[in-house]
XYZ file of C-alpha atoms in Angstrom:
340
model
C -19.465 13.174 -30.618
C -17.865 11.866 -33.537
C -15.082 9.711 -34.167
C -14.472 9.215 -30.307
C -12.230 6.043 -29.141
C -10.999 4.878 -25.730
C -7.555 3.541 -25.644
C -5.990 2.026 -22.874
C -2.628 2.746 -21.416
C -0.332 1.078 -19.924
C 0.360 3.283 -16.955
C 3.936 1.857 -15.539
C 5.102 2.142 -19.815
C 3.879 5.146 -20.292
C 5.191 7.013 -23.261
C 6.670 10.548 -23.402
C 3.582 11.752 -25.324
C 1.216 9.998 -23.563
C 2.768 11.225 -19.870
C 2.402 14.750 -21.442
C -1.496 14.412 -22.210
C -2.087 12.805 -18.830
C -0.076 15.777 -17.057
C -2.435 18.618 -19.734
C -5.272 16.909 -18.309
C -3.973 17.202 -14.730
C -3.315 21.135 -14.921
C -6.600 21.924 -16.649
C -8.238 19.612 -14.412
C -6.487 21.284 -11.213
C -7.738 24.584 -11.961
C -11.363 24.088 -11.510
C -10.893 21.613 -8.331
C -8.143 24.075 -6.723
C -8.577 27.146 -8.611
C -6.421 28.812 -5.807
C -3.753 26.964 -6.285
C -0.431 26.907 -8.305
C -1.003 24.709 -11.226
C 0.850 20.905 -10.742
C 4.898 20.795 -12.502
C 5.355 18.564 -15.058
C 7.828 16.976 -12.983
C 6.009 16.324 -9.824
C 3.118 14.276 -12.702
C 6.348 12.826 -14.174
C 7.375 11.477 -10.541
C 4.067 10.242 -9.457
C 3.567 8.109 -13.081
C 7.302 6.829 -12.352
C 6.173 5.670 -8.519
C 3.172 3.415 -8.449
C 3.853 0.672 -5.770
C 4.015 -2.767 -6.954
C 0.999 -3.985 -4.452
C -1.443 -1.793 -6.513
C -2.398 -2.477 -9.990
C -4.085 0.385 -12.084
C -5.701 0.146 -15.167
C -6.176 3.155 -17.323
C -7.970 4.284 -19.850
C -8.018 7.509 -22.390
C -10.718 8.862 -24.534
C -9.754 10.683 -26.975
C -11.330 12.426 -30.356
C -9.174 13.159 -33.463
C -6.147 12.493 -31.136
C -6.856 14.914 -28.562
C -7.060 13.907 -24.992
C -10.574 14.428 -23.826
C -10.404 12.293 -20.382
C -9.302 9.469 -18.647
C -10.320 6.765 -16.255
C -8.381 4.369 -14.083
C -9.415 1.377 -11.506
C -7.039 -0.049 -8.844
C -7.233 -2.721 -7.032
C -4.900 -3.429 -4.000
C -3.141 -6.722 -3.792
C -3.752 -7.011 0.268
C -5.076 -9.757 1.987
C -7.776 -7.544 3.239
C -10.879 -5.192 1.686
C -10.195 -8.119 -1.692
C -13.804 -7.320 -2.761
C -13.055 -3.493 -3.440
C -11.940 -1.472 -6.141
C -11.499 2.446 -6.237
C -12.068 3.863 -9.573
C -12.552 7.577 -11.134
C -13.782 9.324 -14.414
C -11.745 12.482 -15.020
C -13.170 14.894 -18.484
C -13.034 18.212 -19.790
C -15.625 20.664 -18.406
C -16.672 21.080 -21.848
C -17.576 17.354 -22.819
C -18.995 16.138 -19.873
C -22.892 15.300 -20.313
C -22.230 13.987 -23.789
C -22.019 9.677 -22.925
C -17.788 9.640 -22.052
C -18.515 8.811 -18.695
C -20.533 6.166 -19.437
C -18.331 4.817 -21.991
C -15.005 4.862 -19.679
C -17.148 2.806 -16.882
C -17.946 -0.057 -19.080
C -14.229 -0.158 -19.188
C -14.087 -0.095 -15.503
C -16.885 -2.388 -14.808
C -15.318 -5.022 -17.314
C -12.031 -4.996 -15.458
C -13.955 -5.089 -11.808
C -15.976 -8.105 -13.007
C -12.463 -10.078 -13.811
C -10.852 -9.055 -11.128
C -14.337 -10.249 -8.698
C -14.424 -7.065 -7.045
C -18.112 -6.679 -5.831
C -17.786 -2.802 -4.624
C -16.347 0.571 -6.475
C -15.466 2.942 -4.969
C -14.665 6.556 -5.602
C -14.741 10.674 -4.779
C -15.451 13.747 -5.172
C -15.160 17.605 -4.384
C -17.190 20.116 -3.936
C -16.179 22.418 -6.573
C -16.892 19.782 -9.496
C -20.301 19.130 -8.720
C -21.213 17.609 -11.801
C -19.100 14.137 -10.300
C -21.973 14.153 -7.560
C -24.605 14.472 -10.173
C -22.909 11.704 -12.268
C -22.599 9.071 -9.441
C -26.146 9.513 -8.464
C -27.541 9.030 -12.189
C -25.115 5.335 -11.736
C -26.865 4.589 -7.873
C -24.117 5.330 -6.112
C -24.470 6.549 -2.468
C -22.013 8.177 0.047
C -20.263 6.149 1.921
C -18.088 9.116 3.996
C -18.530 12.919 4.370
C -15.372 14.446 4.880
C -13.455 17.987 3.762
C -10.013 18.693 2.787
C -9.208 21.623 5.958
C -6.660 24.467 6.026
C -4.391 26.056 8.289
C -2.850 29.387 7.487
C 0.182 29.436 9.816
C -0.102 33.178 10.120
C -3.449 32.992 11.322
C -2.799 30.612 14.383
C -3.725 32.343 17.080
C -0.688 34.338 19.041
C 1.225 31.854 21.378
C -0.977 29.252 21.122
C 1.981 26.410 19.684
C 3.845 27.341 22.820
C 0.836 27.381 25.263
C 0.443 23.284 24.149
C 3.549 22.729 23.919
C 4.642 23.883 27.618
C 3.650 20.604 29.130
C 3.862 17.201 27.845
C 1.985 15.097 30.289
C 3.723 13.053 32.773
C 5.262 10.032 32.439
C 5.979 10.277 28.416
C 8.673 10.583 26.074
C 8.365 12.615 22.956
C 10.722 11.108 19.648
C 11.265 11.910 16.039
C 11.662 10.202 12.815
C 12.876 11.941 9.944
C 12.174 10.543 6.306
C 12.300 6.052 5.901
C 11.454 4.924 9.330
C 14.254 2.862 11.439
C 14.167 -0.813 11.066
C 15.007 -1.476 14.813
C 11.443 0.021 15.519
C 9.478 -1.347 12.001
C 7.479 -4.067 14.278
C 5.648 -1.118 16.570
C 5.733 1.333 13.841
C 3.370 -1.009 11.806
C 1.165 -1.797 14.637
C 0.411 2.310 14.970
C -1.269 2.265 11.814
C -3.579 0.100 13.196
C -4.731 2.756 15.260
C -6.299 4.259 11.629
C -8.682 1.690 12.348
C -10.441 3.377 14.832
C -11.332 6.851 13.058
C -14.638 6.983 11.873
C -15.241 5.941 8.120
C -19.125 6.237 7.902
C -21.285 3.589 6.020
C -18.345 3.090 4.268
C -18.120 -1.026 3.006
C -14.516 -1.474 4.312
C -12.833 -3.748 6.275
C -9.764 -3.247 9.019
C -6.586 -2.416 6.747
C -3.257 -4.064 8.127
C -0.255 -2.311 6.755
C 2.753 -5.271 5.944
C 6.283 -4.058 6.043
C 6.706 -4.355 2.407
C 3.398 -2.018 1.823
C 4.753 0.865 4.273
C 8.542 0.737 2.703
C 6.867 0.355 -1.008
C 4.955 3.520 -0.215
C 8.231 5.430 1.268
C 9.888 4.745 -1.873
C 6.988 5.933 -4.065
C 7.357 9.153 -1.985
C 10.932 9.907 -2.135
C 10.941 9.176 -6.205
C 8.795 12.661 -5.961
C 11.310 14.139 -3.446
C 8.410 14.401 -0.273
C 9.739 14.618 3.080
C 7.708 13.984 5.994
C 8.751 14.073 9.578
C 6.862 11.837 12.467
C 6.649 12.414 15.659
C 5.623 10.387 18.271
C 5.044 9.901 22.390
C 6.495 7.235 24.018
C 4.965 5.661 27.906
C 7.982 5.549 29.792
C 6.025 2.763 32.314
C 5.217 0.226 29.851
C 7.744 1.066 26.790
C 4.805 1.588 23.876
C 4.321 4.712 21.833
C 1.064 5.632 22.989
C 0.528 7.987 19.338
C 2.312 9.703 16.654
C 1.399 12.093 13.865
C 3.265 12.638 10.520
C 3.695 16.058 8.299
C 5.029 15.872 4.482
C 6.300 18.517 2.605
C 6.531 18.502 -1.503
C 9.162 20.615 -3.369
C 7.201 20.683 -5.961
C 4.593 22.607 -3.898
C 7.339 24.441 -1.730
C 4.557 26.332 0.228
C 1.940 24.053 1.385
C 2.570 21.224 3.958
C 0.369 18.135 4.730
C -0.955 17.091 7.877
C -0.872 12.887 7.997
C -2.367 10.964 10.316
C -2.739 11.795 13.641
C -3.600 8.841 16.256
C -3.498 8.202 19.962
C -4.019 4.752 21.062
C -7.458 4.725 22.891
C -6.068 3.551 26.238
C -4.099 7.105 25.908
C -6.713 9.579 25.034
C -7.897 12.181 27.094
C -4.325 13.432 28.310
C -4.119 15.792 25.418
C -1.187 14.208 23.714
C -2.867 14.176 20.151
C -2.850 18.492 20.603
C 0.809 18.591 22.267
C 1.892 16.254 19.261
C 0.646 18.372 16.716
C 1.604 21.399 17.914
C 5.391 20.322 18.860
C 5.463 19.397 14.851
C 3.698 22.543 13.249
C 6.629 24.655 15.639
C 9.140 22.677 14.005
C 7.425 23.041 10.310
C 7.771 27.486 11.034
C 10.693 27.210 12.068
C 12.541 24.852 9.229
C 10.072 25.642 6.606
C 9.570 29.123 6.821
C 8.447 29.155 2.949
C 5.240 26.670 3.820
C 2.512 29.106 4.431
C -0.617 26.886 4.016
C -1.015 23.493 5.872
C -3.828 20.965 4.653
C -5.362 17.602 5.960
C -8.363 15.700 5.106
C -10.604 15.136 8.030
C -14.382 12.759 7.961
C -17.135 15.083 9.149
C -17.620 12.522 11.956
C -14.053 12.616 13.394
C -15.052 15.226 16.668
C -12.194 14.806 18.189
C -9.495 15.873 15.907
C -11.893 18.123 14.460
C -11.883 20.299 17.968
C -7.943 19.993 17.656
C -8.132 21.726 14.120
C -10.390 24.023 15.070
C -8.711 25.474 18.030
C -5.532 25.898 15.850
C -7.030 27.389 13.153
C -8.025 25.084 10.344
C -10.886 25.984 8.176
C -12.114 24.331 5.965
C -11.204 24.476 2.139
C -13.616 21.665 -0.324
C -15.968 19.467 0.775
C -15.152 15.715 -0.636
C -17.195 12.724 -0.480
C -16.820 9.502 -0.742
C -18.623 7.191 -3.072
C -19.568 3.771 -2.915
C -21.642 1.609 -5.251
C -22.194 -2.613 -6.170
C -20.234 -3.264 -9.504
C -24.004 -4.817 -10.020
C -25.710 -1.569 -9.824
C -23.357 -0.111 -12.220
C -23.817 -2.926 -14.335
C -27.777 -2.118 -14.694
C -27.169 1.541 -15.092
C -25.107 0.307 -18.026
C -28.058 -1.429 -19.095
């Protein structure tokens, strides 16, 4: 290809034109990974540009011929006292000029960056319906780290009654509560340590450490959210013996997308399980979700292959699943010989 050239960006000074290209690429890009869906609004790609947190830094890249936008690339690395030798990266082109050396141009880029930065791993993913990103990663040495699928609920397909049959009992002894939108300060401390509890879902042969979430991570990421105008509601279980919220599980909602809903994270402290609270919690929430949001039609959560236990949860309500994704993992070494 002739007269190609890879310019980099600088993502939180983004200008108007090149925030339009990046959001071009985003809708073209959308219709062969979610060919279902409603394409992404310019504003929603305006918000998201407008709302990186300040712990992550992002590099990105564009490659472009005769001043058309052909693709772009982009590596972050999270300023965390934990996981400090990772990076998560991806390669985003055109249907039409994959196969043709772009990819292999925008990961020099990447790799050059990693290398400064000393992260040792990249990381990255991909769907089912672009298998060519599969095909790519394994030409680089890349292997999968975490089989997981993006799973749908059609709320008019739950099965008759079912919200209110696991909803009729809470089991004894517990206390359900909500939070709607920034979480309250007076309960920050225990609200942080239930994120830990995402430390105990399965994450494969995935290189990763334990993630602890700091107070100025979770209210940096509540900002970034409400900049795009996403709500999200948590509820949670309290033990009325001992005091400590024994699980929770979130659900956002994007007016951008006004009729799909996302399913967050679901936990139940392990000392808890096995007294059905992560099914009573999720099905309390998806009542409340009909009943305020009766424009959401489609709910959608990401779920690892391995995860049996909330998998029988989703099942049982209805989820099916929607795209396969996987997740990639590879040394910044071994991309460095595929380079050659």
């Amino acid at each position: 290809m002739s007269q190609i050239t890879i310019r980099p960006i600088d993502i939180r000074n983004i200008s108007d034109d090149d925030a339009k290209a990046s959001h071009e690429l985003r809708v073209a890009l959308a219709a062969e990974r979610t060919p279902d869906d409603p394409a992404p609004k310019w504003e929603d790609t305006q918000a998201q540009l407008q709302s990186i947190p300040t712990f992550v830094d992002v590099w990105v890249w564009f490659v472009e011929q005769e001043g058309k936008t052909l693709g772009t690339a982009d590596l972050g690395v999270m300023r965390a006292d934990e996981n400090q030798h990772l990076a998560q990266f991806s390669i985003k082109l055109l249907p039409e000029t994959r196969r043709q050396g772009l990819g292999k141009l925008l990961l020099k880029e990447i790799v050059a960056v990693a290398e400064a930065e000393n992260r040792t791993l990249l990381m990255t993913d991909t769907a089912s319906t672009v298998p060519s990103g599969a095909a790519f990663l394994e030409r680089v040495g890349a292997t999968v780290g975490l089989e997981s699928h993006v799973n749908q609920l059609k709320l008019a397909e739950i099965p008759g009654g079912l919200l209110d049959t696991w909803t009729s009992d809470l089991a004894d002894g517990f206390t359900p509560g909500l939070w709607e939108g920034p979480y309250p300060e007076e309960s920050i401390e225990e609200i942080l340590q239930l994120f830990d509890i995402f430390n105990t879902v399965p994450r494969g042969e995935l290189q990763v450490d334990d993630f602890k979430l700091t107070l100025e991570q979770l209210r940096q990421q509540e900002e970034s959210r409400a900049k795009r105008g996403v709500e999200r509601w948590s509820l949670y279980v309290r033990d009325n013996e001992t005091g400590k919220i024994a699980g929770f599980t979130e659900l956002m909602w994007n007016p951008h997308k006004p009729t799909f809903a996302h399913q967050g994270i679901t936990a139940v402290w392990p000392q808890y399980r096995g007294k059905r609270l992560g099914r009573w919690l999720k099905a309390e929430l998806l009542k409340k979700l009909v009943a305020e949001r009766p424009n959401v039609t489609i709910v959608r959560t990401e779920n690892a292959d391995s995860n049996d236990a909330m998998l029988k949860i989703n099942t049982e309500l209805g989820f099916k699943p929607y795209l396969a994704e996987l997740v990639w993992q590879v040394p910044t070494e071994t991309v460095k010989g595929y380079l050659g």
